[in-house]
Coordinates of C-alpha atoms and ligand atoms in Angstrom, one line a residue:
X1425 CA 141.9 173.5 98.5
X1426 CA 140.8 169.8 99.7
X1427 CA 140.8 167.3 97.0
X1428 CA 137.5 165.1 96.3
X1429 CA 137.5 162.3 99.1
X1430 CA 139.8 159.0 97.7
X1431 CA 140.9 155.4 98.5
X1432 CA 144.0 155.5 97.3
X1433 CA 145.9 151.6 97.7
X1434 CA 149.5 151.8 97.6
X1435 CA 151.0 148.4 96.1
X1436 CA 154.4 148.1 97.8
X1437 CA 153.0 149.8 100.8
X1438 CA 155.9 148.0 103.3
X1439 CA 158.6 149.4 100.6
X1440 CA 161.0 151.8 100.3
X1441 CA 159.5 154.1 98.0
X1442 CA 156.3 154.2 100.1
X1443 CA 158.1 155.0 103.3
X1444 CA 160.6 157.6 101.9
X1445 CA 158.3 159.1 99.7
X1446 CA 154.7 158.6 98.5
X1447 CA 153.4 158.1 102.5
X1448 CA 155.2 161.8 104.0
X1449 CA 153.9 163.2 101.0
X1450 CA 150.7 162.1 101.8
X1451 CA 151.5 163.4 105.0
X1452 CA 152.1 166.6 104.3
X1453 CA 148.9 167.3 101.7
X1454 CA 147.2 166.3 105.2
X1455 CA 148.7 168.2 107.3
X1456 CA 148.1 171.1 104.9
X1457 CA 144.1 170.3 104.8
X1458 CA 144.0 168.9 100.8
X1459 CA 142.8 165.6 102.6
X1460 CA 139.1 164.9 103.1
X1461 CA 138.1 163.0 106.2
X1462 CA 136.8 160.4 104.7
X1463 CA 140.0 159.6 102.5
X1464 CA 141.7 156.1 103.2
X1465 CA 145.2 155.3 102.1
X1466 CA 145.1 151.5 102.0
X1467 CA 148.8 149.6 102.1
X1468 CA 148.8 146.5 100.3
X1469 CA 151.9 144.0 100.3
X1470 CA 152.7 140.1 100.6
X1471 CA 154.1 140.5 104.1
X1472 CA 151.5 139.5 107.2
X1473 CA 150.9 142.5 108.9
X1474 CA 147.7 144.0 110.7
X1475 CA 145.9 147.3 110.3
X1476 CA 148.1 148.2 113.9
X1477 CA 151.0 147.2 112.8
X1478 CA 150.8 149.1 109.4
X1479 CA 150.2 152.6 111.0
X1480 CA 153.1 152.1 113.3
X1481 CA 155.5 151.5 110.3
X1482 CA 154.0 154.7 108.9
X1483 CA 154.2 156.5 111.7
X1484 CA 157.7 155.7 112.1
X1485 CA 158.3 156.3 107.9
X1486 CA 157.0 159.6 108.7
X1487 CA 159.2 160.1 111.6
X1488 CA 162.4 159.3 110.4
X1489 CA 161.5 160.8 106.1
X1490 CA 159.2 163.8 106.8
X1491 CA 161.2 167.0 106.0
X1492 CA 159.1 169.4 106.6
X1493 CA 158.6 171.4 109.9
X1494 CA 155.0 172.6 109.0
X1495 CA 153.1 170.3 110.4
X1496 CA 151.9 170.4 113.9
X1497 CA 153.0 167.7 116.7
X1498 CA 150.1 165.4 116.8
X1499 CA 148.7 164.9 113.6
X1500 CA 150.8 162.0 112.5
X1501 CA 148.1 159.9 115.0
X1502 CA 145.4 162.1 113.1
X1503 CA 146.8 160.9 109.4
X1504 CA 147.3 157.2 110.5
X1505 CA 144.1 156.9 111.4
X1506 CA 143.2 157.2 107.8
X1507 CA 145.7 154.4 106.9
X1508 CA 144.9 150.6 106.6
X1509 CA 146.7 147.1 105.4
X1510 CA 145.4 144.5 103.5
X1511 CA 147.9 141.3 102.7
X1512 CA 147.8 140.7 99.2
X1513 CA 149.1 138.6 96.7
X1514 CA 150.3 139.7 93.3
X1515 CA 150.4 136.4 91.5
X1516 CA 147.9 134.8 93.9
X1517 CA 143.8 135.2 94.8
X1518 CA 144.7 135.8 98.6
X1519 CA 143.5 139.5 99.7
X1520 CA 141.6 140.7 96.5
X1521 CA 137.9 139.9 97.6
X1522 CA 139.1 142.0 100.9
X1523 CA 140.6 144.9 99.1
X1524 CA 137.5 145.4 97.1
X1525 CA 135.5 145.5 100.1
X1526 CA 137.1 148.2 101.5
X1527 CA 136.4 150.5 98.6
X1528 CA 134.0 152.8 99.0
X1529 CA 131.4 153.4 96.1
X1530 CA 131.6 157.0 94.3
X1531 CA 134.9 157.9 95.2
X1532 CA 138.1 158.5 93.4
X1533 CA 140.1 155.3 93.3
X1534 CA 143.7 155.3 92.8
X1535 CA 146.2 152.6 92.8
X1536 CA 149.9 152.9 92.9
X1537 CA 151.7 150.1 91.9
X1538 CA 155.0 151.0 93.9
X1539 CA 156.5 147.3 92.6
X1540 CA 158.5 145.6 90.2
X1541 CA 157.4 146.4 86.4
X1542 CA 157.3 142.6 86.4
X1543 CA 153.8 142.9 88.5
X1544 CA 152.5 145.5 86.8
X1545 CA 150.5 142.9 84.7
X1546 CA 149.4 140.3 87.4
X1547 CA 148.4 143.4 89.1
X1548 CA 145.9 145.1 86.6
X1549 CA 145.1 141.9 85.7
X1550 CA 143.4 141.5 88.9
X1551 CA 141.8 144.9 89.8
X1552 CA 140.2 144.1 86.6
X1553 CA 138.7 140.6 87.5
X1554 CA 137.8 142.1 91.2
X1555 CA 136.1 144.5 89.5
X1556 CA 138.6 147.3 90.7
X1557 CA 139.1 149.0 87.1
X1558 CA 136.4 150.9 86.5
X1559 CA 136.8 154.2 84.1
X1560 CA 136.8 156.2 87.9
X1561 CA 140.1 154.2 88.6
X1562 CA 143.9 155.5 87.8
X1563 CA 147.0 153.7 88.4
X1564 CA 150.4 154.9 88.5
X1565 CA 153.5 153.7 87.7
X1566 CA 157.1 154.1 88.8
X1567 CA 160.4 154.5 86.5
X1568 CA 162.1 152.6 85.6
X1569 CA 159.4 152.2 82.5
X1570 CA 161.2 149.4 80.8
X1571 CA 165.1 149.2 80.2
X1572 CA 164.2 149.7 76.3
X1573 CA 161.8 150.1 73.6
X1574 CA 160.9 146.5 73.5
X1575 CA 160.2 146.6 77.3
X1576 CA 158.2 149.5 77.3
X1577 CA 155.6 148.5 74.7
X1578 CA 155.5 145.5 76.7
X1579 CA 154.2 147.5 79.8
X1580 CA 152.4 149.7 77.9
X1581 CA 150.4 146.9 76.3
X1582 CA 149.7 144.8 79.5
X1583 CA 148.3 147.9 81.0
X1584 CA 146.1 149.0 78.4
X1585 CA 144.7 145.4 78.3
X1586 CA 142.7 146.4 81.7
X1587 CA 143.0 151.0 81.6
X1588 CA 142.8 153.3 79.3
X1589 CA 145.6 155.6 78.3
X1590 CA 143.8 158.2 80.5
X1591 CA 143.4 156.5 83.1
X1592 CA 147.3 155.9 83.9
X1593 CA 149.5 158.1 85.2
X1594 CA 153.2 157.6 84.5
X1595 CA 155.5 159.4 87.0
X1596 CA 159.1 160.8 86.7
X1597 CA 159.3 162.6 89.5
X1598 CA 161.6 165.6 88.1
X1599 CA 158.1 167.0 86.7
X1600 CA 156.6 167.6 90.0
X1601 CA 159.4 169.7 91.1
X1602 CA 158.4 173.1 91.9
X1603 CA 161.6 174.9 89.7
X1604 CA 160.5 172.4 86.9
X1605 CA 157.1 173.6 86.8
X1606 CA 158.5 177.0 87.0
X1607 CA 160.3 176.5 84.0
X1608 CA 157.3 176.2 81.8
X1609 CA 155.6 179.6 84.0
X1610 CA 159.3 181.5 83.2
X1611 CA 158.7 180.9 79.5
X1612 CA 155.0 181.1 78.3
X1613 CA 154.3 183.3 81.3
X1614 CA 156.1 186.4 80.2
X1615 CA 157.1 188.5 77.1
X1616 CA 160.4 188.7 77.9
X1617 CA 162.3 185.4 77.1
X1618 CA 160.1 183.8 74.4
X1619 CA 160.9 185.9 71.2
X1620 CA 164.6 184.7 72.1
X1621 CA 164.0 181.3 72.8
X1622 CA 165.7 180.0 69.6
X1623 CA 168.8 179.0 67.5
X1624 CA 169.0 183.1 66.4
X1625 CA 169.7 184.4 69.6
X1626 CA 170.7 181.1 72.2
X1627 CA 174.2 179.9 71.4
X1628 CA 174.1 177.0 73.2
X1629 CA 171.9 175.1 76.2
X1630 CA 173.3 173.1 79.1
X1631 CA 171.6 170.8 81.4
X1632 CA 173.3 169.6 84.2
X1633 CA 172.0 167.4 87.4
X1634 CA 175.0 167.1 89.3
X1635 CA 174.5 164.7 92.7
X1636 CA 177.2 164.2 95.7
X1637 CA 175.9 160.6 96.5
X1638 CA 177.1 157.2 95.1
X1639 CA 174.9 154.2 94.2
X1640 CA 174.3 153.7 96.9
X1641 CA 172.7 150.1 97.7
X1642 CA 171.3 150.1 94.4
X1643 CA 174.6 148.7 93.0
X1644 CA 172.7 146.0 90.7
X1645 CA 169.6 148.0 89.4
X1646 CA 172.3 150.3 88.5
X1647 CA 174.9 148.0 87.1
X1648 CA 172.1 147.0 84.9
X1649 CA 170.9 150.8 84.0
X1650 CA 173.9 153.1 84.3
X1651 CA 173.1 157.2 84.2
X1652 CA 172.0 156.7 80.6
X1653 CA 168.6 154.5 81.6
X1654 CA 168.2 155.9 85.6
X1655 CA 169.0 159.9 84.3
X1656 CA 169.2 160.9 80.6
X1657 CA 166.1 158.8 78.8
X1658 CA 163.9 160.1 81.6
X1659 CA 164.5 163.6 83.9
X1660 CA 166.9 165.3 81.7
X1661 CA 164.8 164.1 78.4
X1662 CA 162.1 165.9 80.2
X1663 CA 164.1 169.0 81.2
X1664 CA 165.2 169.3 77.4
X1665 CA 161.3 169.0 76.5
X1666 CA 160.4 171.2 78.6
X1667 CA 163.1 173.8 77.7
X1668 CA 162.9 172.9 73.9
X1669 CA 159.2 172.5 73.0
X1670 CA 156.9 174.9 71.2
X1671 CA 154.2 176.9 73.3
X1672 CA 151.5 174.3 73.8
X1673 CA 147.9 176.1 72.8
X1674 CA 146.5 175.4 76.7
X1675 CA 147.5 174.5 79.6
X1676 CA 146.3 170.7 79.5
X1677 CA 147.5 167.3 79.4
X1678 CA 147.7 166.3 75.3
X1679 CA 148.4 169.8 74.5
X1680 CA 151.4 169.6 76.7
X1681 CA 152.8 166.1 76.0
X1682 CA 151.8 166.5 72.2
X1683 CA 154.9 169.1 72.0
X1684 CA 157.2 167.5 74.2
X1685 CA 157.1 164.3 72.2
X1686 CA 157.5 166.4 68.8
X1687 CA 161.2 167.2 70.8
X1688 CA 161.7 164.1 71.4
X1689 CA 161.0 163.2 67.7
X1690 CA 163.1 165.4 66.8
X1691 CA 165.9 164.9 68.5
X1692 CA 169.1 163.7 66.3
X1693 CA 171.1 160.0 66.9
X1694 CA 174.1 161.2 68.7
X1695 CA 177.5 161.0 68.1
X1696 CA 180.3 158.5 69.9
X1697 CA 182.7 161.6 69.8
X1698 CA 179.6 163.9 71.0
X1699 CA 179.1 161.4 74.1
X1700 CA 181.6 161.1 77.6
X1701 CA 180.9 158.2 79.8
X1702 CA 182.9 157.8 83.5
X1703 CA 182.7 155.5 85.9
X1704 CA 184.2 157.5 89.6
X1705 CA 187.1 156.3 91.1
X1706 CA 188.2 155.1 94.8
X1707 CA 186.9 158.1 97.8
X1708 CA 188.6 158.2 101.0
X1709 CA 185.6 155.8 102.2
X1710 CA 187.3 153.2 100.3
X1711 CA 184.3 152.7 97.9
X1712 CA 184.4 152.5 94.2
X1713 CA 182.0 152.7 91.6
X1714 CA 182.9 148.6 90.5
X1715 CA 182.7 147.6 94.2
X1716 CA 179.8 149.8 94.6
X1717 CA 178.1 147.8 92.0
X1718 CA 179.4 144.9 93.0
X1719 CA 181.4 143.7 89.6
X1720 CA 185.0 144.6 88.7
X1721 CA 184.0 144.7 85.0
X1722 CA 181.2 146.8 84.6
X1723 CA 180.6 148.6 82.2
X1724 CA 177.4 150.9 83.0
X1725 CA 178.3 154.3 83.6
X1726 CA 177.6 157.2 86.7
X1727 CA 178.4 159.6 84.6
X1728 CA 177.4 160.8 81.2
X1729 CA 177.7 163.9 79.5
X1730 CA 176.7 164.7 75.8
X1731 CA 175.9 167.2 72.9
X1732 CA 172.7 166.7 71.6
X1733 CA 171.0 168.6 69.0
X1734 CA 167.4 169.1 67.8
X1735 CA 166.7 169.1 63.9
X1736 CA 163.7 171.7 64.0
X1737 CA 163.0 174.9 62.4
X1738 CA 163.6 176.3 65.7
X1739 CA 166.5 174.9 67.2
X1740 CA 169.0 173.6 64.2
X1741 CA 172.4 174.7 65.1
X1742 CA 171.8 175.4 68.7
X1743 CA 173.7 172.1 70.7
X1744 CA 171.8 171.3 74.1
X1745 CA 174.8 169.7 76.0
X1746 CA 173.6 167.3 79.0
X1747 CA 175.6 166.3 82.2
X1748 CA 174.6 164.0 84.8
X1749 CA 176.5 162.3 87.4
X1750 CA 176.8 160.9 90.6
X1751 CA 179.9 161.7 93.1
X1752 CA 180.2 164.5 91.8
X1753 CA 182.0 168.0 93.6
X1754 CA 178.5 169.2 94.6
X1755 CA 174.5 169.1 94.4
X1756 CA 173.5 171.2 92.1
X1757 CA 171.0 171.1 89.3
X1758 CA 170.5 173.6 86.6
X1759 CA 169.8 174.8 83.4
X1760 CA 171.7 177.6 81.7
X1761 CA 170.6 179.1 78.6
X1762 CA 173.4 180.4 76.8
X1763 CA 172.4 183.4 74.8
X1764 CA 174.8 184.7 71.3
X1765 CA 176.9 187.6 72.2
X1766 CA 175.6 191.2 70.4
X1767 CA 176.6 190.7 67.0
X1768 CA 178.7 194.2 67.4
X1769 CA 180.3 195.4 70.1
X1770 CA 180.7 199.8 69.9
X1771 CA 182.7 199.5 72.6
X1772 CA 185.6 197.8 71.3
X1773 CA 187.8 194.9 72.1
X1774 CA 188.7 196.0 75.2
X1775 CA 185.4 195.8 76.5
X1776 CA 185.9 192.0 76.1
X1777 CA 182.7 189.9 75.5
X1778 CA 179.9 189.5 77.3
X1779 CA 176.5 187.4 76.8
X1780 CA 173.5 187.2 78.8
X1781 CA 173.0 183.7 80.4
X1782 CA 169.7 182.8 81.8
X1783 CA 169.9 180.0 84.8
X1784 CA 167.0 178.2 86.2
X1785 CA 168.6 176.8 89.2
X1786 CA 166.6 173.3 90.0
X1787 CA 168.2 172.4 93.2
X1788 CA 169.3 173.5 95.6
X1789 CA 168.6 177.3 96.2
X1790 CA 165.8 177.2 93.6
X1791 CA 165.7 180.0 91.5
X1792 CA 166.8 181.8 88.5
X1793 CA 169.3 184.7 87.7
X1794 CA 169.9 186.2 84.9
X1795 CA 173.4 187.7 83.4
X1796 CA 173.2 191.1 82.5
X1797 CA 176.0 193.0 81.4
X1798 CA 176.7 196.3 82.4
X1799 CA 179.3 199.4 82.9
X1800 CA 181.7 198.2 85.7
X1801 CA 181.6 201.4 88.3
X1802 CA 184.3 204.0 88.1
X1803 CA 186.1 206.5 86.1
X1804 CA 187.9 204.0 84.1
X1805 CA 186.4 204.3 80.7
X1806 CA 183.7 202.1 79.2
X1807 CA 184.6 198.8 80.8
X1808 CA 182.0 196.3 81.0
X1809 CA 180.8 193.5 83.9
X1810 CA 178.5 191.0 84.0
X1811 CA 176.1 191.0 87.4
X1812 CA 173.4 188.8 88.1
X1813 CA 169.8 189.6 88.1
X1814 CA 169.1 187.5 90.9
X1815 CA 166.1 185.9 91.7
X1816 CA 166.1 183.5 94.6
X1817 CA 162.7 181.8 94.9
X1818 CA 162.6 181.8 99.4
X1819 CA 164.1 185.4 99.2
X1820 CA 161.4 187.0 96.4
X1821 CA 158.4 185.1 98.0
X1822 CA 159.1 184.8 101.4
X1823 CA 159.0 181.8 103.7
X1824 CA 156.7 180.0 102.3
X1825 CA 158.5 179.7 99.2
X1826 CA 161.4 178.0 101.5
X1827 CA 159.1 175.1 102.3
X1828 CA 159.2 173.9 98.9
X1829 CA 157.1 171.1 98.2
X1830 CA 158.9 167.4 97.3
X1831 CA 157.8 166.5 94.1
X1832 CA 155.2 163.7 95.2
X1833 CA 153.0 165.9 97.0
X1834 CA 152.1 167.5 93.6
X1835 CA 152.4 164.4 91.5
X1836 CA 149.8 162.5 94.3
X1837 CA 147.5 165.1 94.3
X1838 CA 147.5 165.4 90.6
X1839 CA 146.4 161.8 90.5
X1840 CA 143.4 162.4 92.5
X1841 CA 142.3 165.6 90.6
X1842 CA 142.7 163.6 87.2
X1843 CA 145.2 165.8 86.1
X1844 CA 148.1 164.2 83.6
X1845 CA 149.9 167.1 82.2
X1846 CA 153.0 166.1 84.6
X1847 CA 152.8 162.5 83.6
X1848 CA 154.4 161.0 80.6
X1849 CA 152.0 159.7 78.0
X1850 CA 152.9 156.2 77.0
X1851 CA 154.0 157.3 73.4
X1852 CA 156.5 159.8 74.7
X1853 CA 158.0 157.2 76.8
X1854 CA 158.4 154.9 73.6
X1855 CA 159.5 157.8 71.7
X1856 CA 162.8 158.4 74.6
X1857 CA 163.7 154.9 74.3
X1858 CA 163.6 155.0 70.8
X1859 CA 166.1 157.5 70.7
X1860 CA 168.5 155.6 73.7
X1861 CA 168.5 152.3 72.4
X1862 CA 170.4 153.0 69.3
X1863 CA 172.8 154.6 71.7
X1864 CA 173.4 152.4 74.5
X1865 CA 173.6 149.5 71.0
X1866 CA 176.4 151.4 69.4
X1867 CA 178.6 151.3 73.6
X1868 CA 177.6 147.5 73.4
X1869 CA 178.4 147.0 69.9
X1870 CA 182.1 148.9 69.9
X1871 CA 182.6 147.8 73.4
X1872 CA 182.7 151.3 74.7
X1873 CA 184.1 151.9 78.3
X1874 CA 183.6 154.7 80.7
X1875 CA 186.7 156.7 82.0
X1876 CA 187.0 156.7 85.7
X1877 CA 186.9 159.7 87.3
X1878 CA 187.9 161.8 90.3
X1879 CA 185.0 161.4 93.2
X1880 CA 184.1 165.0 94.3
X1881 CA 185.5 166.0 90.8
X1882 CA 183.5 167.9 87.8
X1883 CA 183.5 164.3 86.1
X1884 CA 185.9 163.2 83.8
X1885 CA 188.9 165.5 82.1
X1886 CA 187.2 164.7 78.5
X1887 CA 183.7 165.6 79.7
X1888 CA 185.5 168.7 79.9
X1889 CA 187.1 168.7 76.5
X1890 CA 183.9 167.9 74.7
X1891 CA 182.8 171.7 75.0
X1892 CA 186.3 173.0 75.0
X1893 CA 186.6 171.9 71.4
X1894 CA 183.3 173.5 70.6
X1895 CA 184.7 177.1 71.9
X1896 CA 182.6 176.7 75.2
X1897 CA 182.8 175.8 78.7
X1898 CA 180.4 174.0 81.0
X1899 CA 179.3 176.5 84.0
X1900 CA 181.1 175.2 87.1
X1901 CA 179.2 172.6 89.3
X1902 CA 179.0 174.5 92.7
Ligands
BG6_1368 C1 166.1 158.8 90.6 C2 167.3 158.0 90.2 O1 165.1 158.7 89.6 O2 166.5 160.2 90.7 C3 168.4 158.2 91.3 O3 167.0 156.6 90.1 C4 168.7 159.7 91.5 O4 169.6 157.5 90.9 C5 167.4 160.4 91.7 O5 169.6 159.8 92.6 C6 167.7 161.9 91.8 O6 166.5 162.6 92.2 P1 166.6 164.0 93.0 O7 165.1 164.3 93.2 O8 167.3 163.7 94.2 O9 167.3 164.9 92.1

């Protein structure tokens, strides 16, 4: 279904996140018809570039970062001829009178400030005096959404100087993945799981997002963030709201992010022995996280893995252990819920024990199986297996299920339908660095450092240990 016609300007149009990401997606919604002819995506950065130029760099972006194999040959000409450049300057006056000329009266009007947080400010500042923040107009913002609480009231106030609350549109990108948004179908769309969606029946949860690659060249925006900052206070503190909250009364934006902050409220300070920080070791390329990051004493971490729990009527007494690293054995993300073996087994120890474990497989190979335990085949007496329920999302749905959609398409097109209920509000944001600070204070204060670790590894040995000594074992990363 098209989307209402839009001007959507993309600040940090030349930039990497445009290219990779926001621009194919774009793509793509064209390709599949959501885009109105008269839609314009506007690029607007401090380089000197005209409208010619611009589409060539997006037609190349979309060359070289375009995934899918949908779309038919010739309609990257068709989609850049919706595209156009204006110069502009963040701190400056040069460009603004243009760029509010080119917007077209009774549309929707989106900005996406694809910058520095440092601009966000100069940046609504302006829209405002060129008359550009109307109560039709949305911006959206990027992670990282400060680097603590402090930082992140600061951006929420500059921004709510010149939009209000509903007008801004906060993105972390893991809620516009299609397993993600499945999560919340799986579990308030069926009978099934929700009764035993608590500390009664689920022994434990684990969240894992395991990736292959290193830093990358982001070695000093991650130097300065470490897992904790660039993983845990924003996807897997959404994963855990997602998986944790109470069933919202609709479907809608404040319904939604009213019970994932109540998580995230009450979720309890954690631990130093409850917490495993690694830093990976030389790979056969030579690198190293400290050369990676460019400083032979940091202390920042790729890899974190903890035990949280959740003081709530609900979930006391059931630990939600979280892993995230990078150079790690394998891509995989998933969530595995754990479920309490029967409190009685009839048919005796030698049936050995057995629970049901539900996983919601994020990527790759999205999907979700479920452990069921049954009679192992044969004449051998009552011995029992575990098998899978399997439910692989491209083999249940069919093809079109295999084209999965990257996470922007939804989040973009979510912004032009004035939809928020996959962007985080600006008090749940406060609310996750509330939690983190204390614990990134307490690494700082004791002078915490991580362990290094094997690359291609599970993480560290005492990652490891942390559920051993709880009677449990983290599912293998595969
Ligand atoms: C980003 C982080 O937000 O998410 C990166 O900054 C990380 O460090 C990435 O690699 C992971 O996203 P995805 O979609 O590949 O799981």
């Amino acid at each position: 279904i098209p989307v209402d016609p839009f001007d959507l300007v993309i600040f940090g149009g030349t930039g990497d996140l445009a290219r990779r990401k926001i621009l194919p997606a774009l793509f793509r919604r064209f390709c599949s018809g959501q885009m109105e002819d008269e839609s314009r995506i506007i690029g607007a950065a401090r380089s000197d570039h005209d409208q010619a130029e611009y589409r060539q760099m997006v037609a190349d972006a979309i060359a070289e970062f375009n995934t899918s194999t949908t779309c038919e040959a010739g309609t990257i000409e068709a989609f850049v001829e919706r595209i156009d450049y204006v110069h502009v300057d963040a701190k400056g006056e040069e460009g603004w009178d243009k760029l509010a000329s080119m917007m077209h009266p009774n549309r929707v009007r989106a900005f996406y400030f694809s910058v520095a947080p440092s601009l966000f400010g100069d940046l609504a500042e302006r829209l405002h005096r060129h008359g550009m923040a109307d109560g039709e107009s949305r911006i959206v913002v990027e992670k990282p959404f400060g680097r603590d609480l402090d930082t992140a009231r600061a951006l929420n106030d500059v921004l709510a100087q010149h939009f209000d609350e509903s007008q801004i549109y906060r993105i972390d990108h893991y809620l516009g993945k299609e397993t993600v948004q499945n999560l919340m179908a799986v579990r308030f769309g069926n009978m099934l799981f929700e009764p035993l969606w608590n500390s009664q029946y689920v022994d434990h949860i684990q969240i894992t997002v395991a990736e292959t690659v290193g830093v990358g060249g982001r070695g000093e925006y991650y130097d300065r963030s470490g897992a904790m900052r660039d993983m845990v206070q924003n996807h897997l503190m959404q994963l855990l709201c997602l998986i944790a909250m109470e069933p919202p009364a609709q479907f809608d934006p404040d319904a939604v992010r009213d019970e994932k902050l109540k998580v995230i409220r009450a979720l309890n300070a954690v631990e130093p022995k409850d917490m495993v920080r690694g830093q990976y070791g030389r790979s056969e390329d030579g690198s190293d996280y400290l050369k990676d990051v460019e400083n032979p004493r940091a202390s920042s971490e790729s890899f974190i893995a903890m035990r949280v729990g959740i003081s709530n009527w609900r979930w006391a007494g059931t630990p939600f252990y979280l892993r995230t690293g990078k150079k790690l054995r394998a891509r995989a993300s998933e969530i595995a819920v754990v479920f309490k073996e029967t409190p009685h087994s009839i048919f005796g120890p030698e049936a050995g024990r057995h629970r049901n474990i539900l996983t919601i497989r994020l990527q790759p190979n999205e999907g979700m199986d479920l452990d069921v335990t049954i009679k192992e085949p044969g004449p051998g007496g009552m011995r029992l297996v575990d098998v899978p329920l399997d439910m692989t999302f491209a083999e249940a749905l069919g093809p079109e299920a295999e084209d999965v959609p990257d996470a922007y398409e939804r989040l973009i097109m979510d912004v032009i339908r004035g939809n928020q209920t996959l962007f985080m509000r600006g008090d749940e944001v406060e609310a996750a660095w509330a939690w983190t600070d204390p614990i990134i204070a307490g690494w700082e204060e004791r002078g915490d450092r991580p362990v290094t670790y094997e690359p291609g590894s599970s993480g560290p040995e005492d990652s490891l240990a942390l559920m051993h000594r709880d009677g449990r074992r983290w599912r293998e990363i595969k």
